[in-house]
Amino acid sequence: MDVLLGAQWGDEGKGKVVDVIAPRYEVIARFQGGPNAGHTLIFEGQKHVLHTIPSGVFRAGTVNLVGNGVVIDPVIFLKEVRNLEAAGVDVRSSLLISRRAHLILPTHRALDAASELDKGKGKIGSTLKGIGPTYMDKTGRNGLRVGDLVRTDLLDRYKALVRKHERLLSLYDHPGATAEAEKEWLDAVAQLRTFNTVDCEHYLDQALREGKHVLAEGAQGTLLDIDFGTYPFVTSSNTISAGACTGLGVAPNRIGTVTGIFKAYCTRVGSGPFPTELNDATGERIRTAGNEFGSTTGRPRRCGWLDLPALRYAVMVNGITELAMMKADVLNGIDTIRICTHYRIDGRNVDRMPFDITEGIEPEYIDMAGWGDTSSDAELPVQLQRYIGTIEAAVGVPITIVSLGPDRKETILREVAHAG
Ligand code: GDP
Ligand code: IMO
Ligand code: MG
């Protein structure tokens, strides 16, 4: 099983790359996160944004598996299915959902909103999809799972959980879910029950034994990981490659390649530290050229230069074997492009990610010549080749995919000898 995941703060372009390489795989499996994710795919003049459904769904013959590590909002899930069906995609026949995946309730969303309001200025900047509260119920051993939908006492279990949520919401003095939201959820659950469910650990074991190729598709990114991200400004799941094992029930020794996706620069949406952030005209230029607005929430994304200590950290904690560099075209026309090679902390040079990057951290840069334009069909501009070479040398991993535009076709697959 190969893994593909975000090496930065999410929105690196995972959806695009999964769609490009999906024909190499029989199964594409999401292993964590939920509708906080927004994975964009563009081909044949059409744009699609996926939240819960894996990005192999447009490739005929690919099985798309929603793993046990994912949290599902039945209402959002159904909307996504309907949109895909309207676009002529037969989702139902290619989709499998783990019985162990947890369900997001309307009151989880209310709790998310209550918690953020309570934090005030210190808010996480959550997508407010109920992700944190749902994972809290999972680890707190209170959650409802897809496999529970066939139980005769489902409604009692649902009501018991809602009662618990209402007690918590009253502490926040925050309203619960409306009657309409509850009804919509229960209707959606009745629909969700008709989809194919599976014990994904057994399903994938069998698939791998049969020699099938499986790709685990990550959501969010390494720096949003609950353990290794910029805590507490993170999401509530393990976004790193280890999360693919727990989120699918596949043993670590079955992992093959790990592809890390990163942008030629950095972005972050929501609160939290971001050492190379550009609060100036260049940051604004990148946001505009890169259309850096959230795929799920529409919020403007914060933009900054590429951060090598952070990328090296992502390579380390994920065991990244190859990299895909996205959106180099967005930097077209910028004369000098900067790369952060290390941080300066208390007067010392530090080239690894410290425990806390909130304060007292100065990024140190090298300046690279810009590459003008990437739109011609000729070879990559020599300055861009140099940019790629500098990153490869600094992190010790080859960049095997270079993406120069949002469309499926605007992708260069590079034949590079594996480093080390
Ligand atoms: P994901 O969450 O990692 O799948 O990424 P998102 O879909 O949230 O954000 C990536 C955005 O960049 C989307 O709007 C993509 O269409 C777009 N995109 C992906 N690759 C490229 C690229 O190489 N160049 C440009 N200009 N846009 C890209
Ligand atoms: P994809 O898969 C970028 C961010 C939110 C917030 C923090 C916690 O599209 O890359 P949550 O809703 O999980 O409680 O939010 O994480 N965040 C993302 N940022 N891309 C994502 O997903 C994200 N999912 C969550 O903005 O800062
Ligand atoms: Mg996204």
CSV table of C-alpha atoms and ligand atoms in Angstrom, one decimal:
chain,number,residue,atom,x,y,z
A,1,MET,CA,0.0,0.0,0.0
A,2,ASP,CA,1.3,3.4,-0.9
A,3,VAL,CA,0.5,6.6,1.0
A,4,LEU,CA,-0.1,10.1,-0.4
A,5,LEU,CA,-0.3,12.9,2.1
A,6,GLY,CA,0.1,16.6,2.7
A,7,ALA,CA,3.5,17.8,3.9
A,8,GLN,CA,2.5,21.3,5.0
A,9,TRP,CA,-0.7,22.8,6.5
A,10,GLY,CA,-3.2,21.2,4.1
A,11,ASP,CA,-4.5,22.2,0.7
A,12,GLU,CA,-1.3,21.2,-1.0
A,13,GLY,CA,-3.1,19.7,-4.0
A,14,LYS,CA,-3.7,16.1,-2.7
A,15,GLY,CA,-6.9,15.7,-4.7
A,16,LYS,CA,-5.3,16.7,-7.9
A,17,VAL,CA,-2.3,14.3,-7.5
A,18,VAL,CA,-4.5,11.4,-6.4
A,19,ASP,CA,-6.7,11.9,-9.5
A,20,VAL,CA,-3.6,11.9,-11.7
A,21,ILE,CA,-2.1,8.7,-10.3
A,22,ALA,CA,-5.3,6.9,-9.5
A,23,PRO,CA,-5.1,4.8,-12.7
A,24,ARG,CA,-2.1,3.0,-11.1
A,25,TYR,CA,-4.3,1.7,-8.3
A,26,GLU,CA,-7.2,-0.6,-7.8
A,27,VAL,CA,-8.2,1.0,-4.5
A,28,ILE,CA,-8.1,4.6,-3.2
A,29,ALA,CA,-8.7,4.8,0.5
A,30,ARG,CA,-9.2,7.9,2.8
A,31,PHE,CA,-7.8,7.2,6.2
A,32,GLN,CA,-8.6,10.2,8.4
A,33,GLY,CA,-10.3,13.6,8.6
A,34,GLY,CA,-13.8,14.2,7.4
A,35,PRO,CA,-15.7,17.1,5.7
A,36,ASN,CA,-13.1,19.6,7.0
A,37,ALA,CA,-11.2,18.4,3.9
A,38,GLY,CA,-11.8,19.9,0.5
A,39,HIS,CA,-9.9,18.2,-2.3
A,40,THR,CA,-10.2,19.9,-5.7
A,41,LEU,CA,-10.0,18.0,-9.1
A,42,ILE,CA,-10.1,19.8,-12.4
A,43,PHE,CA,-10.4,18.1,-15.8
A,44,GLU,CA,-12.3,18.5,-19.0
A,45,GLY,CA,-13.2,22.0,-18.0
A,46,GLN,CA,-15.0,20.8,-14.9
A,47,LYS,CA,-14.1,21.4,-11.3
A,48,HIS,CA,-15.1,19.0,-8.5
A,49,VAL,CA,-14.5,19.4,-4.8
A,50,LEU,CA,-14.6,16.3,-2.6
A,51,HIS,CA,-14.9,16.3,1.1
A,52,THR,CA,-15.4,12.7,2.3
A,53,ILE,CA,-15.3,10.7,-0.9
A,54,PRO,CA,-11.8,9.6,-2.1
A,55,SER,CA,-10.3,11.3,-5.1
A,56,GLY,CA,-10.3,8.1,-7.2
A,57,VAL,CA,-14.0,8.4,-7.8
A,58,PHE,CA,-13.7,9.8,-11.4
A,59,ARG,CA,-11.5,6.9,-12.5
A,60,ALA,CA,-13.6,4.0,-13.8
A,61,GLY,CA,-12.7,0.7,-12.2
A,62,THR,CA,-11.3,2.2,-9.0
A,63,VAL,CA,-12.7,1.2,-5.7
A,64,ASN,CA,-13.1,4.1,-3.3
A,65,LEU,CA,-12.9,3.3,0.3
A,66,VAL,CA,-13.8,5.5,3.3
A,67,GLY,CA,-11.7,4.1,6.1
A,68,ASN,CA,-12.4,3.6,9.8
A,69,GLY,CA,-10.3,6.6,10.7
A,70,VAL,CA,-12.6,9.0,8.8
A,71,VAL,CA,-15.5,10.8,10.4
A,72,ILE,CA,-18.6,11.1,8.3
A,73,ASP,CA,-21.3,13.7,8.3
A,74,PRO,CA,-24.2,11.8,6.7
A,75,VAL,CA,-25.8,15.1,5.4
A,76,ILE,CA,-22.6,16.4,3.7
A,77,PHE,CA,-21.8,12.9,2.5
A,78,LEU,CA,-25.2,12.6,0.7
A,79,LYS,CA,-24.9,16.1,-0.8
A,80,GLU,CA,-21.6,15.0,-2.2
A,81,VAL,CA,-23.0,11.8,-3.6
A,82,ARG,CA,-25.9,13.7,-5.3
A,83,ASN,CA,-23.5,16.3,-6.8
A,84,LEU,CA,-21.4,13.5,-8.2
A,85,GLU,CA,-24.4,11.6,-9.5
A,86,ALA,CA,-25.6,14.8,-11.2
A,87,ALA,CA,-22.2,15.0,-12.9
A,88,GLY,CA,-22.8,11.4,-14.2
A,89,VAL,CA,-20.5,9.6,-11.8
A,90,ASP,CA,-21.8,6.2,-10.5
A,91,VAL,CA,-20.6,6.7,-6.9
A,92,ARG,CA,-22.6,3.9,-5.3
A,93,SER,CA,-21.0,1.1,-7.2
A,94,SER,CA,-17.4,2.1,-6.5
A,95,LEU,CA,-17.8,3.2,-2.9
A,96,LEU,CA,-17.2,1.2,0.3
A,97,ILE,CA,-17.5,2.6,3.8
A,98,SER,CA,-15.9,1.1,6.9
A,99,ARG,CA,-18.3,0.0,9.5
A,100,ARG,CA,-15.9,1.4,12.1
A,101,ALA,CA,-16.0,5.0,10.8
A,102,HIS,CA,-17.6,7.4,13.3
A,103,LEU,CA,-20.5,9.6,12.6
A,104,ILE,CA,-20.7,13.4,13.0
A,105,LEU,CA,-24.0,14.5,14.6
A,106,PRO,CA,-25.5,17.9,14.3
A,107,THR,CA,-24.7,18.5,18.0
A,108,HIS,CA,-21.0,17.8,17.3
A,109,ARG,CA,-21.1,20.8,15.0
A,110,ALA,CA,-22.9,22.8,17.7
A,111,LEU,CA,-20.1,21.8,20.2
A,112,ASP,CA,-17.4,22.8,17.7
A,113,ALA,CA,-19.0,26.3,17.3
A,114,ALA,CA,-19.5,26.6,21.1
A,115,SER,CA,-15.8,25.7,21.8
A,116,GLU,CA,-14.5,28.1,19.2
A,117,LEU,CA,-16.7,31.0,20.5
A,118,ASP,CA,-15.5,30.2,24.0
A,119,LYS,CA,-11.9,30.4,22.9
A,120,GLY,CA,-12.5,33.9,21.5
A,121,LYS,CA,-9.3,35.3,20.1
A,122,GLY,CA,-7.5,32.0,20.8
A,123,LYS,CA,-9.8,30.1,18.5
A,124,ILE,CA,-8.3,27.3,16.3
A,125,GLY,CA,-10.1,28.6,13.2
A,126,SER,CA,-11.8,25.3,12.8
A,127,THR,CA,-13.9,24.6,9.7
A,128,LEU,CA,-16.8,24.0,12.2
A,129,LYS,CA,-17.7,20.7,10.7
A,130,GLY,CA,-17.8,19.0,14.1
A,131,ILE,CA,-14.4,17.2,13.6
A,132,GLY,CA,-12.9,17.8,17.1
A,133,PRO,CA,-16.0,16.9,19.1
A,134,THR,CA,-16.5,13.7,17.0
A,135,TYR,CA,-13.0,12.5,17.5
A,136,MET,CA,-13.4,13.4,21.2
A,137,ASP,CA,-16.4,11.1,21.4
A,138,LYS,CA,-14.4,8.4,19.6
A,139,THR,CA,-11.6,8.4,22.0
A,140,GLY,CA,-14.0,9.1,24.9
A,141,ARG,CA,-15.8,5.9,23.8
A,142,ASN,CA,-19.2,7.5,23.3
A,143,GLY,CA,-19.3,7.6,19.5
A,144,LEU,CA,-21.8,6.3,17.0
A,145,ARG,CA,-20.4,4.3,14.1
A,146,VAL,CA,-21.5,3.4,10.6
A,147,GLY,CA,-22.0,-0.2,11.7
A,148,ASP,CA,-24.4,1.0,14.4
A,149,LEU,CA,-26.9,2.1,11.7
A,150,VAL,CA,-28.4,-1.3,11.4
A,151,ARG,CA,-28.9,-1.7,15.2
A,152,THR,CA,-32.5,-1.8,16.3
A,153,ASP,CA,-31.7,0.5,19.2
A,154,LEU,CA,-30.0,3.1,17.0
A,155,LEU,CA,-32.4,5.9,17.9
A,156,ASP,CA,-31.9,5.3,21.6
A,157,ARG,CA,-28.2,5.4,21.2
A,158,TYR,CA,-28.5,8.6,19.2
A,159,LYS,CA,-30.7,10.2,21.8
A,160,ALA,CA,-28.4,9.3,24.6
A,161,LEU,CA,-25.5,10.9,22.8
A,162,VAL,CA,-27.5,14.0,22.0
A,163,ARG,CA,-28.5,14.3,25.7
A,164,LYS,CA,-24.8,14.2,26.7
A,165,HIS,CA,-24.0,16.9,24.1
A,166,GLU,CA,-26.9,19.0,25.3
A,167,ARG,CA,-25.5,18.9,28.8
A,168,LEU,CA,-22.2,20.1,27.5
A,169,LEU,CA,-23.8,22.8,25.4
A,170,SER,CA,-25.6,24.2,28.3
A,171,LEU,CA,-22.3,24.7,30.1
A,172,TYR,CA,-21.3,26.8,27.1
A,173,ASP,CA,-24.7,28.4,27.1
A,174,HIS,CA,-24.9,27.5,23.4
A,175,PRO,CA,-28.0,26.3,21.5
A,176,GLY,CA,-28.2,22.7,20.4
A,177,ALA,CA,-29.2,21.4,17.0
A,178,THR,CA,-32.5,22.6,15.5
A,179,ALA,CA,-35.3,20.2,14.9
A,180,GLU,CA,-34.8,20.6,11.1
A,181,ALA,CA,-31.1,19.8,11.4
A,182,GLU,CA,-32.0,16.7,13.4
A,183,LYS,CA,-34.6,15.6,10.9
A,184,GLU,CA,-32.2,16.2,8.0
A,185,TRP,CA,-29.6,14.1,9.8
A,186,LEU,CA,-31.9,11.2,10.5
A,187,ASP,CA,-33.1,11.2,6.9
A,188,ALA,CA,-29.5,11.2,5.6
A,189,VAL,CA,-28.7,8.3,8.0
A,190,ALA,CA,-31.5,6.3,6.5
A,191,GLN,CA,-29.9,6.9,3.1
A,192,LEU,CA,-26.4,6.2,4.3
A,193,ARG,CA,-27.6,2.8,5.5
A,194,THR,CA,-28.2,1.7,1.9
A,195,PHE,CA,-24.5,2.2,0.9
A,196,ASN,CA,-22.0,-0.7,0.8
A,197,THR,CA,-20.2,-1.1,4.1
A,198,VAL,CA,-17.2,-3.2,4.8
A,199,ASP,CA,-14.7,-4.2,7.5
A,200,CYS,CA,-12.0,-2.3,5.8
A,201,GLU,CA,-9.1,-4.1,7.6
A,202,HIS,CA,-10.2,-7.4,6.2
A,203,TYR,CA,-11.1,-6.0,2.8
A,204,LEU,CA,-7.7,-4.4,2.4
A,205,ASP,CA,-5.9,-7.5,3.7
A,206,GLN,CA,-7.6,-9.5,1.0
A,207,ALA,CA,-6.9,-6.9,-1.7
A,208,LEU,CA,-3.2,-6.7,-0.8
A,209,ARG,CA,-2.9,-10.5,-0.8
A,210,GLU,CA,-4.4,-10.6,-4.3
A,211,GLY,CA,-1.7,-8.2,-5.4
A,212,LYS,CA,-4.0,-5.2,-5.8
A,213,HIS,CA,-2.5,-1.8,-5.5
A,214,VAL,CA,-3.9,0.4,-2.8
A,215,LEU,CA,-3.3,4.1,-2.3
A,216,ALA,CA,-4.1,5.7,1.0
A,217,GLU,CA,-5.2,9.3,0.5
A,218,GLY,CA,-4.5,11.7,3.4
A,219,ALA,CA,-6.5,14.8,4.4
A,220,GLN,CA,-5.1,18.0,6.0
A,221,GLY,CA,-1.4,18.0,6.3
A,222,THR,CA,1.6,17.0,8.5
A,223,LEU,CA,1.7,20.4,10.4
A,224,LEU,CA,-2.0,19.9,11.3
A,225,ASP,CA,-1.3,16.5,12.8
A,226,ILE,CA,-2.8,16.1,16.3
A,227,ASP,CA,0.6,14.9,17.7
A,228,PHE,CA,3.2,16.5,15.4
A,229,GLY,CA,1.5,19.6,14.1
A,230,THR,CA,1.5,23.1,15.6
A,231,TYR,CA,-0.6,22.1,18.6
A,232,PRO,CA,-3.2,23.3,19.6
A,233,PHE,CA,-3.7,24.8,16.1
A,234,VAL,CA,-4.2,21.5,14.5
A,235,THR,CA,-6.9,19.1,13.5
A,236,SER,CA,-8.0,16.1,15.7
A,237,SER,CA,-6.6,13.2,13.8
A,238,ASN,CA,-3.2,11.7,12.8
A,239,THR,CA,-2.6,13.1,9.4
A,240,ILE,CA,0.9,11.5,9.1
A,241,SER,CA,1.7,8.1,7.4
A,242,ALA,CA,1.2,6.2,10.6
A,243,GLY,CA,-2.4,7.4,10.5
A,244,ALA,CA,-2.9,5.4,7.3
A,245,CYS,CA,-2.2,2.2,9.4
A,246,THR,CA,-4.6,3.0,12.2
A,247,GLY,CA,-7.1,4.7,9.9
A,248,LEU,CA,-7.4,1.6,7.6
A,249,GLY,CA,-6.2,-1.4,9.7
A,250,VAL,CA,-3.1,-2.0,7.5
A,251,ALA,CA,0.1,-3.0,9.2
A,252,PRO,CA,3.2,-0.7,8.9
A,253,ASN,CA,5.3,-3.3,7.1
A,254,ARG,CA,2.8,-3.2,4.2
A,255,ILE,CA,3.5,0.5,3.4
A,256,GLY,CA,5.5,1.0,0.1
A,257,THR,CA,6.1,4.5,-1.1
A,258,VAL,CA,5.0,7.6,0.8
A,259,THR,CA,4.5,10.6,-1.4
A,260,GLY,CA,4.5,14.0,0.3
A,261,ILE,CA,2.7,16.8,-1.5
A,262,PHE,CA,3.9,20.4,-1.0
A,263,LYS,CA,3.4,23.7,-2.6
A,264,ALA,CA,6.3,25.7,-4.0
A,265,TYR,CA,5.5,28.1,-1.2
A,266,CYS,CA,3.4,27.7,2.0
A,267,THR,CA,-0.2,28.4,2.9
A,268,ARG,CA,-2.2,28.0,6.0
A,269,VAL,CA,-5.9,28.6,6.7
A,270,GLY,CA,-7.1,29.2,10.3
A,271,SER,CA,-5.1,30.4,13.3
A,272,GLY,CA,-1.7,29.3,14.5
A,273,PRO,CA,2.0,30.0,13.9
A,274,PHE,CA,3.4,30.3,10.4
A,275,PRO,CA,7.1,31.5,10.5
A,276,THR,CA,7.4,32.3,6.8
A,277,GLU,CA,4.1,34.1,6.5
A,278,LEU,CA,4.1,37.2,4.2
A,279,ASN,CA,1.8,39.9,5.4
A,280,ASP,CA,2.7,42.1,2.4
A,281,ALA,CA,2.1,42.7,-1.3
A,282,THR,CA,4.0,39.5,-2.2
A,283,GLY,CA,1.7,37.4,0.1
A,284,GLU,CA,-1.3,39.1,-1.5
A,285,ARG,CA,0.1,38.4,-5.0
A,286,ILE,CA,0.5,34.7,-4.2
A,287,ARG,CA,-3.0,34.5,-2.7
A,288,THR,CA,-4.5,36.1,-5.9
A,289,ALA,CA,-2.4,34.2,-8.4
A,290,GLY,CA,-2.9,30.9,-6.5
A,291,ASN,CA,-6.5,31.5,-5.9
A,292,GLU,CA,-5.7,30.7,-2.2
A,293,PHE,CA,-9.2,30.6,-0.8
A,294,GLY,CA,-10.4,27.6,1.2
A,295,SER,CA,-12.1,24.8,-0.8
A,296,THR,CA,-14.4,24.0,2.1
A,297,THR,CA,-14.9,27.4,3.8
A,298,GLY,CA,-13.9,30.0,1.2
A,299,ARG,CA,-11.7,31.7,3.8
A,300,PRO,CA,-8.6,33.5,2.4
A,301,ARG,CA,-5.5,31.3,3.0
A,302,ARG,CA,-2.4,32.9,4.6
A,303,CYS,CA,0.6,32.7,2.2
A,304,GLY,CA,4.3,32.7,2.7
A,305,TRP,CA,7.6,31.3,1.4
A,306,LEU,CA,8.6,27.7,1.4
A,307,ASP,CA,9.8,26.4,4.8
A,308,LEU,CA,12.5,23.8,4.5
A,309,PRO,CA,12.8,22.9,8.3
A,310,ALA,CA,9.1,22.2,8.2
A,311,LEU,CA,9.4,20.1,5.0
A,312,ARG,CA,12.3,18.2,6.4
A,313,TYR,CA,10.3,17.5,9.5
A,314,ALA,CA,7.4,16.2,7.3
A,315,VAL,CA,9.9,13.9,5.4
A,316,MET,CA,11.1,12.6,8.7
A,317,VAL,CA,7.8,11.8,10.5
A,318,ASN,CA,6.2,10.4,7.5
A,319,GLY,CA,9.1,8.5,5.9
A,320,ILE,CA,8.4,10.4,2.7
A,321,THR,CA,10.1,8.6,-0.2
A,322,GLU,CA,9.1,11.0,-3.0
A,323,LEU,CA,7.7,14.5,-3.2
A,324,ALA,CA,5.2,16.2,-5.5
A,325,MET,CA,5.7,20.0,-5.8
A,326,MET,CA,2.6,21.9,-6.7
A,327,LYS,CA,1.7,25.3,-7.9
A,328,ALA,CA,5.1,26.5,-9.1
A,329,ASP,CA,3.2,28.4,-11.8
A,330,VAL,CA,1.8,30.6,-9.1
A,331,LEU,CA,5.3,32.1,-8.5
A,332,ASN,CA,5.7,32.9,-12.2
A,333,GLY,CA,7.0,36.4,-12.7
A,334,ILE,CA,8.3,36.9,-9.2
A,335,ASP,CA,11.9,38.2,-9.6
A,336,THR,CA,13.3,36.8,-6.4
A,337,ILE,CA,11.9,33.7,-4.7
A,338,ARG,CA,12.9,33.0,-1.1
A,339,ILE,CA,13.4,29.7,0.6
A,340,CYS,CA,13.6,29.4,4.4
A,341,THR,CA,16.6,27.1,5.1
A,342,HIS,CA,16.6,27.4,8.9
A,343,TYR,CA,15.3,29.3,11.8
A,344,ARG,CA,17.1,31.7,14.1
A,345,ILE,CA,16.1,31.1,17.7
A,346,ASP,CA,17.7,32.9,20.7
A,347,GLY,CA,20.6,33.9,18.4
A,348,ARG,CA,21.2,30.3,17.3
A,349,ASN,CA,20.7,28.7,13.9
A,350,VAL,CA,18.2,25.9,14.1
A,351,ASP,CA,17.4,23.7,11.1
A,352,ARG,CA,14.8,21.4,12.7
A,353,MET,CA,11.3,22.0,13.9
A,354,PRO,CA,11.3,23.0,17.5
A,355,PHE,CA,8.5,22.1,20.1
A,356,ASP,CA,7.0,25.6,19.7
A,357,ILE,CA,7.2,27.9,16.7
A,358,THR,CA,4.8,30.5,18.1
A,359,GLU,CA,7.3,33.2,19.2
A,360,GLY,CA,10.9,34.3,19.0
A,361,ILE,CA,11.5,32.4,15.8
A,362,GLU,CA,13.1,34.2,12.8
A,363,PRO,CA,13.2,32.5,9.4
A,364,GLU,CA,16.5,32.7,7.6
A,365,TYR,CA,16.3,32.7,3.8
A,366,ILE,CA,18.3,32.1,0.7
A,367,ASP,CA,17.2,34.0,-2.4
A,368,MET,CA,16.7,32.2,-5.7
A,369,ALA,CA,16.2,33.8,-9.1
A,370,GLY,CA,12.6,33.6,-10.3
A,371,TRP,CA,11.8,31.5,-13.4
A,372,GLY,CA,9.5,33.9,-15.3
A,373,ASP,CA,7.0,31.7,-16.9
A,374,THR,CA,6.1,27.9,-16.9
A,375,SER,CA,3.4,28.0,-19.5
A,376,SER,CA,5.5,26.9,-22.5
A,377,ASP,CA,5.7,23.2,-23.5
A,378,ALA,CA,9.5,23.4,-23.6
A,379,GLU,CA,11.7,22.1,-20.7
A,380,LEU,CA,11.2,23.5,-17.3
A,381,PRO,CA,13.0,26.9,-17.0
A,382,VAL,CA,16.5,26.4,-15.7
A,383,GLN,CA,15.8,28.6,-12.6
A,384,LEU,CA,12.9,26.3,-11.7
A,385,GLN,CA,15.1,23.3,-12.2
A,386,ARG,CA,17.6,24.9,-9.8
A,387,TYR,CA,14.8,25.6,-7.3
A,388,ILE,CA,13.8,21.9,-7.5
A,389,GLY,CA,17.4,20.8,-7.1
A,390,THR,CA,17.9,23.0,-4.1
A,391,ILE,CA,14.9,21.5,-2.3
A,392,GLU,CA,15.9,17.9,-3.2
A,393,ALA,CA,19.4,18.5,-1.9
A,394,ALA,CA,18.1,20.0,1.3
A,395,VAL,CA,15.5,17.3,2.2
A,396,GLY,CA,17.2,14.3,0.5
A,397,VAL,CA,14.1,13.1,-1.3
A,398,PRO,CA,13.4,13.3,-5.1
A,399,ILE,CA,10.6,15.5,-6.5
A,400,THR,CA,8.9,13.1,-8.9
A,401,ILE,CA,5.9,15.2,-9.7
A,402,VAL,CA,5.8,18.9,-10.6
A,403,SER,CA,2.4,20.5,-11.0
A,404,LEU,CA,2.1,23.6,-13.1
A,405,GLY,CA,-1.6,24.3,-13.1
A,406,PRO,CA,-4.8,23.0,-11.6
A,407,ASP,CA,-5.8,20.8,-14.5
A,408,ARG,CA,-5.1,17.1,-14.5
A,409,LYS,CA,-3.1,17.6,-17.7
A,410,GLU,CA,-0.8,20.3,-16.2
A,411,THR,CA,1.4,17.7,-14.5
A,412,ILE,CA,4.9,16.7,-15.1
A,413,LEU,CA,6.0,13.2,-14.0
A,414,ARG,CA,9.8,13.2,-13.6
A,415,GLU,CA,12.0,10.2,-13.8
A,416,VAL,CA,14.4,10.8,-10.9
A,417,ALA,CA,16.7,8.2,-9.4
A,418,HIS,CA,15.7,7.7,-5.8
A,419,ALA,CA,18.0,9.4,-3.3
A,420,GLY,CA,19.7,7.2,-0.7
B,1,GDP,P1,-6.1,19.5,-1.3
B,1,GDP,O1,-6.9,19.8,-0.1
B,1,GDP,O2,-4.7,19.1,-0.9
B,1,GDP,O3,-6.6,18.5,-2.2
B,1,GDP,O4,-5.9,20.9,-2.1
B,1,GDP,P2,-7.1,21.9,-2.4
B,1,GDP,O5,-7.9,21.4,-3.5
B,1,GDP,O6,-7.8,22.3,-1.2
B,1,GDP,O7,-6.3,23.2,-2.8
B,1,GDP,C1,-5.4,23.1,-3.9
B,1,GDP,C2,-5.9,24.2,-4.9
B,1,GDP,O8,-4.9,24.5,-5.9
B,1,GDP,C3,-7.1,23.8,-5.8
B,1,GDP,O9,-7.8,24.9,-6.1
B,1,GDP,C4,-6.5,23.2,-7.0
B,1,GDP,O10,-7.3,23.3,-8.1
B,1,GDP,C5,-5.3,24.1,-7.2
B,1,GDP,N1,-4.1,23.5,-7.8
B,1,GDP,C6,-3.6,22.2,-7.6
B,1,GDP,N2,-2.4,22.1,-8.3
B,1,GDP,C7,-2.2,23.3,-8.9
B,1,GDP,C8,-1.1,23.8,-9.6
B,1,GDP,O11,-0.1,23.2,-9.9
B,1,GDP,N3,-1.2,25.1,-10.0
B,1,GDP,C9,-2.2,25.9,-9.7
B,1,GDP,N4,-2.2,27.2,-10.2
B,1,GDP,N5,-3.3,25.5,-9.0
B,1,GDP,C10,-3.2,24.2,-8.6
B,2,IMO,P1,-7.5,19.4,3.2
B,2,IMO,O1,-7.7,17.9,3.3
B,2,IMO,C1,-6.4,23.1,5.3
B,2,IMO,C2,-7.5,23.5,9.4
B,2,IMO,C3,-8.6,24.5,9.8
B,2,IMO,C4,-8.2,24.8,11.2
B,2,IMO,C5,-7.7,23.5,11.8
B,2,IMO,C6,-8.7,22.7,12.6
B,2,IMO,O2,-8.4,20.1,2.2
B,2,IMO,O3,-6.1,19.8,3.0
B,2,IMO,P2,-10.9,21.4,12.0
B,2,IMO,O4,-12.1,21.7,11.1
B,2,IMO,O5,-10.2,20.1,11.7
B,2,IMO,O6,-11.3,21.5,13.5
B,2,IMO,O7,-9.9,22.6,11.8
B,2,IMO,O8,-7.3,22.7,10.6
B,2,IMO,N1,-7.9,22.5,8.4
B,2,IMO,C7,-7.5,22.5,7.2
B,2,IMO,N2,-6.7,23.4,6.5
B,2,IMO,N3,-6.8,22.0,4.6
B,2,IMO,C8,-7.6,21.1,5.2
B,2,IMO,O9,-8.0,19.9,4.6
B,2,IMO,C9,-8.0,21.4,6.6
B,2,IMO,N4,-8.8,20.7,7.4
B,2,IMO,C10,-8.7,21.4,8.6
B,2,IMO,O10,-8.6,25.6,9.0
B,2,IMO,O11,-7.0,25.7,11.2
B,3,MG,MG,-8.2,21.3,0.6
